[in-house]
Coordinates of C-alpha atoms in Angstrom, one line a residue:
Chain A
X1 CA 103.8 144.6 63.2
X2 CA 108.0 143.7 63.3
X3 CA 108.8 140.6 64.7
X4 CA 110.4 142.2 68.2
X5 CA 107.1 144.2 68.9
X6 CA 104.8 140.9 68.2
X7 CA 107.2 138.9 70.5
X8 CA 106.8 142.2 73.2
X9 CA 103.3 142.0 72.8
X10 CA 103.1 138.5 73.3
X11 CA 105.3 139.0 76.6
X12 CA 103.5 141.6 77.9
X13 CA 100.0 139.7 77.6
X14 CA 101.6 136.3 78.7
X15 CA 103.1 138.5 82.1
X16 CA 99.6 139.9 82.6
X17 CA 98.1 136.8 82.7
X18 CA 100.7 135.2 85.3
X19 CA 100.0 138.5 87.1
X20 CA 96.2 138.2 87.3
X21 CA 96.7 134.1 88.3
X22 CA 99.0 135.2 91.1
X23 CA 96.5 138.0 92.5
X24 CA 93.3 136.0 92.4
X25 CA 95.7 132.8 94.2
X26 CA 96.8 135.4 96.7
X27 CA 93.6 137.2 97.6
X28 CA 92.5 134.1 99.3
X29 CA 89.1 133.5 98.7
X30 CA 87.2 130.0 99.5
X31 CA 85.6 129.8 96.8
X32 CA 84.5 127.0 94.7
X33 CA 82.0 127.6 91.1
X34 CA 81.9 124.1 90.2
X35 CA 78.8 123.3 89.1
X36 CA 76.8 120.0 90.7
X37 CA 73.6 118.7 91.4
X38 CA 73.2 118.3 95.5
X39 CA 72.4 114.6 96.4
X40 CA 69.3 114.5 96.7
X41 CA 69.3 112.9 100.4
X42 CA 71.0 116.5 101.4
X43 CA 67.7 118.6 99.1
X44 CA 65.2 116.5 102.0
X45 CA 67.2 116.4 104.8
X46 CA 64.4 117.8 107.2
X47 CA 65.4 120.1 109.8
X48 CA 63.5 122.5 112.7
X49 CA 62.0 125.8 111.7
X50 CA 61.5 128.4 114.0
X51 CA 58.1 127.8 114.0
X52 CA 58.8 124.5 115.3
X53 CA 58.1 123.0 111.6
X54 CA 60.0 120.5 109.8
X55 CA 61.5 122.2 106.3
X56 CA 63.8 121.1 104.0
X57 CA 65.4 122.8 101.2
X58 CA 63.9 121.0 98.3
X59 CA 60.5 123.1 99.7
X60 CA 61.8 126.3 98.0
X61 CA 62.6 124.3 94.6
X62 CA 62.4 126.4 91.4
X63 CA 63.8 129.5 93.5
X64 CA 67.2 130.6 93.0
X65 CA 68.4 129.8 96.5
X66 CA 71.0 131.3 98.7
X67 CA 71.6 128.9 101.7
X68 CA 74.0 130.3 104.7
X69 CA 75.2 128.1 107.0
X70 CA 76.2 130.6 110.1
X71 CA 75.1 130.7 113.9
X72 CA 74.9 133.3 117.0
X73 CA 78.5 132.4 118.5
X74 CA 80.2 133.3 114.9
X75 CA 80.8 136.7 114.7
X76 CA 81.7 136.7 110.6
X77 CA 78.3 135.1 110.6
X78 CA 76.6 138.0 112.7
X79 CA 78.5 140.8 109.9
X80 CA 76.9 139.4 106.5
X81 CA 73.6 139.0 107.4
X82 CA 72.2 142.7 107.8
X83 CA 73.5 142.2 103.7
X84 CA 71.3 139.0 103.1
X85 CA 68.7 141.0 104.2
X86 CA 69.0 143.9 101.8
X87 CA 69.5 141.5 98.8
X88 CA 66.0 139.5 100.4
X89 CA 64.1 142.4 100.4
X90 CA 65.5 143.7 96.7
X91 CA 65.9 140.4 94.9
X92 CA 63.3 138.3 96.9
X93 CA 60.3 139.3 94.2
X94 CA 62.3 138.4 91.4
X95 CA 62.5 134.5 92.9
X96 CA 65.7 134.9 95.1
X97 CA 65.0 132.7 97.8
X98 CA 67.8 133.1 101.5
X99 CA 67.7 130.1 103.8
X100 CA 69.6 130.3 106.9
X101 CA 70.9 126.8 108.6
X102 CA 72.0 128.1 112.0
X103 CA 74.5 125.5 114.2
X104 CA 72.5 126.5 117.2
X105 CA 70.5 126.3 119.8
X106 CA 66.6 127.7 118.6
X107 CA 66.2 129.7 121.6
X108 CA 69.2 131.8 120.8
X109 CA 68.8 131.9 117.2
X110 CA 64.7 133.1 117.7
X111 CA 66.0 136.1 120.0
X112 CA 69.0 137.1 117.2
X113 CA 66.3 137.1 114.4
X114 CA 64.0 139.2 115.9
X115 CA 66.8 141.6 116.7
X116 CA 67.9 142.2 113.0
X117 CA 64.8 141.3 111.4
X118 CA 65.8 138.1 109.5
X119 CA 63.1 138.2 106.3
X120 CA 64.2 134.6 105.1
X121 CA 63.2 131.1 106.5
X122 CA 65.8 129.9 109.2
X123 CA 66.3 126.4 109.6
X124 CA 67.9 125.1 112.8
X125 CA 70.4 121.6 113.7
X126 CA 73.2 120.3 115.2
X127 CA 75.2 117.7 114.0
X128 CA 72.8 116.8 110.8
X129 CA 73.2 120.7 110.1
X130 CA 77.1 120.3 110.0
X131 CA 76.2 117.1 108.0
X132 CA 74.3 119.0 105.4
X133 CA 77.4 121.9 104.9
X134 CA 79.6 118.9 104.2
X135 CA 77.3 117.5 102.1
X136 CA 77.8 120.7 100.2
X137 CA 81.6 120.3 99.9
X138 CA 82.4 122.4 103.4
X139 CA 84.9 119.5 104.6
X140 CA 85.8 121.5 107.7
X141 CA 82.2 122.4 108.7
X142 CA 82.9 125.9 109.6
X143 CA 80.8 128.7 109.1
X144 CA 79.8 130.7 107.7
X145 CA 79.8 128.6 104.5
X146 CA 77.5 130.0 101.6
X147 CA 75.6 127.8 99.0
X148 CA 74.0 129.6 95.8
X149 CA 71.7 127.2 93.5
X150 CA 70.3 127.8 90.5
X151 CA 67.1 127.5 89.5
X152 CA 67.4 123.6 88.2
X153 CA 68.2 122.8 91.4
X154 CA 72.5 122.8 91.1
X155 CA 74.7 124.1 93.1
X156 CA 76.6 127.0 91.7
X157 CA 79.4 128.6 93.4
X158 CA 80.4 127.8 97.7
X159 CA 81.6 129.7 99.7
X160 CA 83.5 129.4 103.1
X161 CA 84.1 132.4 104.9
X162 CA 82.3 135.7 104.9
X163 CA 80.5 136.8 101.9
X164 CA 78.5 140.3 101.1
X165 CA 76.2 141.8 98.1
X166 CA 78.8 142.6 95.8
X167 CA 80.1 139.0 95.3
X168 CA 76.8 137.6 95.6
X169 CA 74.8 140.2 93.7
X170 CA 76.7 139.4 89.9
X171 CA 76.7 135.6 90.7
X172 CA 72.4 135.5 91.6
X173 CA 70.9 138.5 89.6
X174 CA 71.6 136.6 85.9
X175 CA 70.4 133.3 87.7
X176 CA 67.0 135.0 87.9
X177 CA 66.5 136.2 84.6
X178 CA 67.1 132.1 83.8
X179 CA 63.7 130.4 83.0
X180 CA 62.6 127.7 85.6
X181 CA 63.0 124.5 82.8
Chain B
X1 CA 109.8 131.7 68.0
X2 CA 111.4 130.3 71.4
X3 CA 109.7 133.6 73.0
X4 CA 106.4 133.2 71.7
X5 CA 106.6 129.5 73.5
X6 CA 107.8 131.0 76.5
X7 CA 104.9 133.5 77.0
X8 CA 102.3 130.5 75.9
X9 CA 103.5 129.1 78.9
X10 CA 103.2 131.4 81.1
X11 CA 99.7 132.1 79.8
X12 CA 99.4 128.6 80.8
X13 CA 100.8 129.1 84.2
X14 CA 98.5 132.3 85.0
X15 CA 95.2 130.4 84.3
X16 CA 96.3 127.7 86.1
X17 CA 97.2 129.8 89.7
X18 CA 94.1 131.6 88.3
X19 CA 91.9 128.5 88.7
X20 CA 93.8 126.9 91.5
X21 CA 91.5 128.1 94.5
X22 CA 88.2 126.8 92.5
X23 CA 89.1 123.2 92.6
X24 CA 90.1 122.9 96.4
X25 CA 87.6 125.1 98.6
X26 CA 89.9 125.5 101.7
X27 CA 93.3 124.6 101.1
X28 CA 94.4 127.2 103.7
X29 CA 92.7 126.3 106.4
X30 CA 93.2 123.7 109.2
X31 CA 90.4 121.2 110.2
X32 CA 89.6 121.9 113.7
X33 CA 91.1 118.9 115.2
X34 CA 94.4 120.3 113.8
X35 CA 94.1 124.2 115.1
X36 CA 93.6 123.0 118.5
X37 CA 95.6 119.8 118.9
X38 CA 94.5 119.1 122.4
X39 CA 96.6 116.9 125.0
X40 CA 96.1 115.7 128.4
X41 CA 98.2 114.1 131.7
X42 CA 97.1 112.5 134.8
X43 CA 99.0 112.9 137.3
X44 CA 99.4 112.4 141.5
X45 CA 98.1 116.0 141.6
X46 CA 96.1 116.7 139.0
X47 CA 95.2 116.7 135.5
X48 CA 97.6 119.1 132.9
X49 CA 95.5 119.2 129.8
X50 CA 97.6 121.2 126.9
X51 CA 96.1 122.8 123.8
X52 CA 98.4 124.1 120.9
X53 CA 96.4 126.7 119.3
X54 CA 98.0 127.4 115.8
X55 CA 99.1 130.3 114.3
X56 CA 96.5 132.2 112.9
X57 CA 93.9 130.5 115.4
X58 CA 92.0 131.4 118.4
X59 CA 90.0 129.6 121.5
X60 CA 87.7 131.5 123.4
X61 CA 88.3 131.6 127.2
X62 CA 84.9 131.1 128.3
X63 CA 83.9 128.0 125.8
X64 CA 86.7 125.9 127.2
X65 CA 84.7 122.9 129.8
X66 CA 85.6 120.1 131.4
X67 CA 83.3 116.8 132.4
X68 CA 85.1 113.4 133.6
X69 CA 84.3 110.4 134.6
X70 CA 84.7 109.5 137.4
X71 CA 83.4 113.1 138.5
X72 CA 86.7 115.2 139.6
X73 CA 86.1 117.8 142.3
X74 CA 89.2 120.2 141.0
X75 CA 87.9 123.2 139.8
X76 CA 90.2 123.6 136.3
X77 CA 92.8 126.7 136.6
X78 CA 93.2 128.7 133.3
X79 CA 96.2 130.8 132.7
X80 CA 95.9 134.6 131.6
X81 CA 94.2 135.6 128.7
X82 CA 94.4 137.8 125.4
X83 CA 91.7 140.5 125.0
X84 CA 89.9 140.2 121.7
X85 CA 87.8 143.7 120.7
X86 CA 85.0 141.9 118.4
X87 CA 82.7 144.1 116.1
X88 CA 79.6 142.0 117.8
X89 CA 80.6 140.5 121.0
X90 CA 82.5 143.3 122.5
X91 CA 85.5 142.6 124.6
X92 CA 86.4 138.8 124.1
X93 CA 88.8 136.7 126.7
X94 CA 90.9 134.2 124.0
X95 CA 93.8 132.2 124.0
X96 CA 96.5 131.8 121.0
X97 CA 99.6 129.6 121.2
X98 CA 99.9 126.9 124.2
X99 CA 97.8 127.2 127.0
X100 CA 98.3 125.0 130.0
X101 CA 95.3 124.1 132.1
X102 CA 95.6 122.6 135.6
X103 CA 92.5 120.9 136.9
X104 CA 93.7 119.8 140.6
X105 CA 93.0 116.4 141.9
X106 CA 94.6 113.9 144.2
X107 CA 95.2 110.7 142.6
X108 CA 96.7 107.2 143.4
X109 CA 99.0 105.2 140.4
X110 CA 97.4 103.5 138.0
X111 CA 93.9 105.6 138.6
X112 CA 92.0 106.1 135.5
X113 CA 90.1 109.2 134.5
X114 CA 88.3 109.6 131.2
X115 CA 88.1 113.6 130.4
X116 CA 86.1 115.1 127.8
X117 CA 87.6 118.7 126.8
X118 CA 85.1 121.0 125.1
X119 CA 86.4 124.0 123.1
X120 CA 85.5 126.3 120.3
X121 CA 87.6 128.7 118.2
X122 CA 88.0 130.5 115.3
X123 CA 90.9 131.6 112.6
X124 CA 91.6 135.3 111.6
X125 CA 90.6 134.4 108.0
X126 CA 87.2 135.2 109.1
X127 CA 85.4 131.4 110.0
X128 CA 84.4 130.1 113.2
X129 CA 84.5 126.0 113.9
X130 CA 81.5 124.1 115.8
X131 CA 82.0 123.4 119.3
X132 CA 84.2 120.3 119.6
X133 CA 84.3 117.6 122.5
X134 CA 87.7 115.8 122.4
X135 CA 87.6 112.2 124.9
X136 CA 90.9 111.7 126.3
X137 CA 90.7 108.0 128.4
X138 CA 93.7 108.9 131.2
X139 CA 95.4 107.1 133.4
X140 CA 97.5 108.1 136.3
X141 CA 101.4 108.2 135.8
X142 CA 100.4 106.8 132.2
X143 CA 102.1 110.7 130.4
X144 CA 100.1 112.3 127.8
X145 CA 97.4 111.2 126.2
X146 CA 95.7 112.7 122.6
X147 CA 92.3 111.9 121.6
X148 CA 92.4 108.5 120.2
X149 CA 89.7 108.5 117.2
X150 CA 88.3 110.7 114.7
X151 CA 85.0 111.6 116.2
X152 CA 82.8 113.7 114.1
X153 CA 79.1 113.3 116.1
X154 CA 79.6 113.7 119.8
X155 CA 78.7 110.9 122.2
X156 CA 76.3 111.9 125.1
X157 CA 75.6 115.6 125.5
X158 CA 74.3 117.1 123.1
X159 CA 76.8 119.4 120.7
X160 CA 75.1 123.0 121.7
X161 CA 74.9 121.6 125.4
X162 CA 78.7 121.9 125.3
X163 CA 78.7 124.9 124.2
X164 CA 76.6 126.7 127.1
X165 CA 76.7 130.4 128.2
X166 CA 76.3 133.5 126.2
X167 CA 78.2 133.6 122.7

């Protein structure tokens, strides 16, 4: 190759790259895929189930856990979950594992599950709830913030913000085929 | 090959923009305290609480509540509206920019109110914030007043308790 075309070449890739940096800046996602182990205080932070059982999420160890953060006033919350459901019901066999933390009141949160047929354990607080998301690096507490961890027990990829099956999907299906140990 | 250097950079650059959103996880968005500052003033007729919604923000009409101490009798007098059409809740009453509430009392100078203003909003980026409680310690003819501390747990009520009604 002459010396111009290399240098072209070079250009052209260089320009590409600055491209792609400026889309993926621009299209605003929350998204964070640094990986961490959870203090464990946050892992055993017991909170209410709806069957009025305490739960915390170190119970589900050795799953590959998605953990949503969401309630019944949010209505970003309200549009992912019918999607959590689907990926429950496909993935759940293969050791995928949803938890819901709803910011809520369990009366409310009891009558919304039944209504769309929530398949995952739900886990209900207030305050230590909103404790629990900051825990996990959601500095604002807003929801709906979404936590995936592998199956060592570390924390993956956050998200703030709605999420859906196709950006959760190639993140938690090679996490499965990961051994336990 | 001054070029060649050039482009290195700019591959440099691109990963870096590329990378910037996975080292802070919300760099665009305001705490809550921030995207509805919240302001209040005693005065011989009444309370004028203030919120400044920012842009890109929103409080709903129906999760904005008032409790005092001592107990005030006015009942609080919010402006007009913006009609939200949500997906899940239907048709939504919320506010954006300034909105001025009037909660009319009679007062004497130097009268002290403590209010707590309760509120809950979202931001068109697609997340919702808890319910917030905001204590603002008031005193008549004393101007406006912002909430003094950081306060991250609520004091009293409980959290959802100030949130009440339907969603």
């Amino acid at each position: 190759m002459q010396k111009p075309a290399q240098v072209f070449l070079v250009v052209a890739v260089a320009l590409s790259a600055l491209a792609a940096g400026l889309y993926f800046r621009g299209s605003g996602e929350r998204v964070s895929t640094t990986v961490t182990a959870p203090p464990a205080a946050v892992m055993d932070t017991a909170l209410a189930g709806l069957d009025g059982r305490k739960a915390k999420l170190s119970d589900w160890k050795g799953k590959v856990m998605v953990v949503n953060f969401w309630a019944t006033w949010c209505a970003p919350c309200r549009k992912e979950i019918p999607e959590f459901i689907r990926m429950q019901s496909r993935l759940g066999p293969k050791g995928l594992q949803f938890v819901g933390i709803a910011i809520d009141e369990m009366d409310k949160v009891k009558a919304y599950a039944q209504e769309v047929g929530i398949n995952y354990p739900l886990l209900v607080g207030e305050i230590d709830a909103v404790e629990v998301s900051r825990a996990f690096g959601n500095e604002l507490g807003a929801l709906p913030f979404t936590v995936i961890i592998d199956r060592q027990g570390r924390v993956v990829r956050t998200e703030l913000g709605g999420t859906n099956e196709a950006k959760l999907g190639p993140v938690v299906e090679p996490l499965l085929d990961a051994p336990a140990n | 090959m001054r070029p060649a250097v050039a482009a290195m950079l700019l591959v440099v650059a691109g990963m870096m923009l590329s990378t910037a959103p996975v080292v802070a996880a919300s760099p665009d968005l305001l705490p809550a305290r921030d995207a509805f500052q919240v302001s209040a003033k005693l005065d011989a007729d009444g309370i004028t609480v203030r919120y400044r919604v920012a842009d890109g923000y929103y409080l709903y009409r129906d999760k904005i509540r008032f409790e005092s101490d001592p107990v005030v009798r006015g009942k609080p007098r919010l402006p007009k509206s913006l009609t939200k059409h949500d997906e899940f809740f239907g048709k939504s009453e919320i506010y954006r920019g300034e909105v001025v509430i009037r909660i009319p009392i009679r007062t004497h100078d130097g009268e002290q109110v403590t209010l707590t203003a309760m509120s809950q909003g979202c931001a068109d980026a697609g997340v919702c914030y808890p319910p917030s409680r905001e204590v603002l310690a008031l005193t008549a003819g004393g101007g406006e007043v912002f909430p003094a501390t950081m306060k991250r747990s609520p004091s009293g009520k409980s959290l959802i308790d100030a949130l009440g009604g339907k969603p």
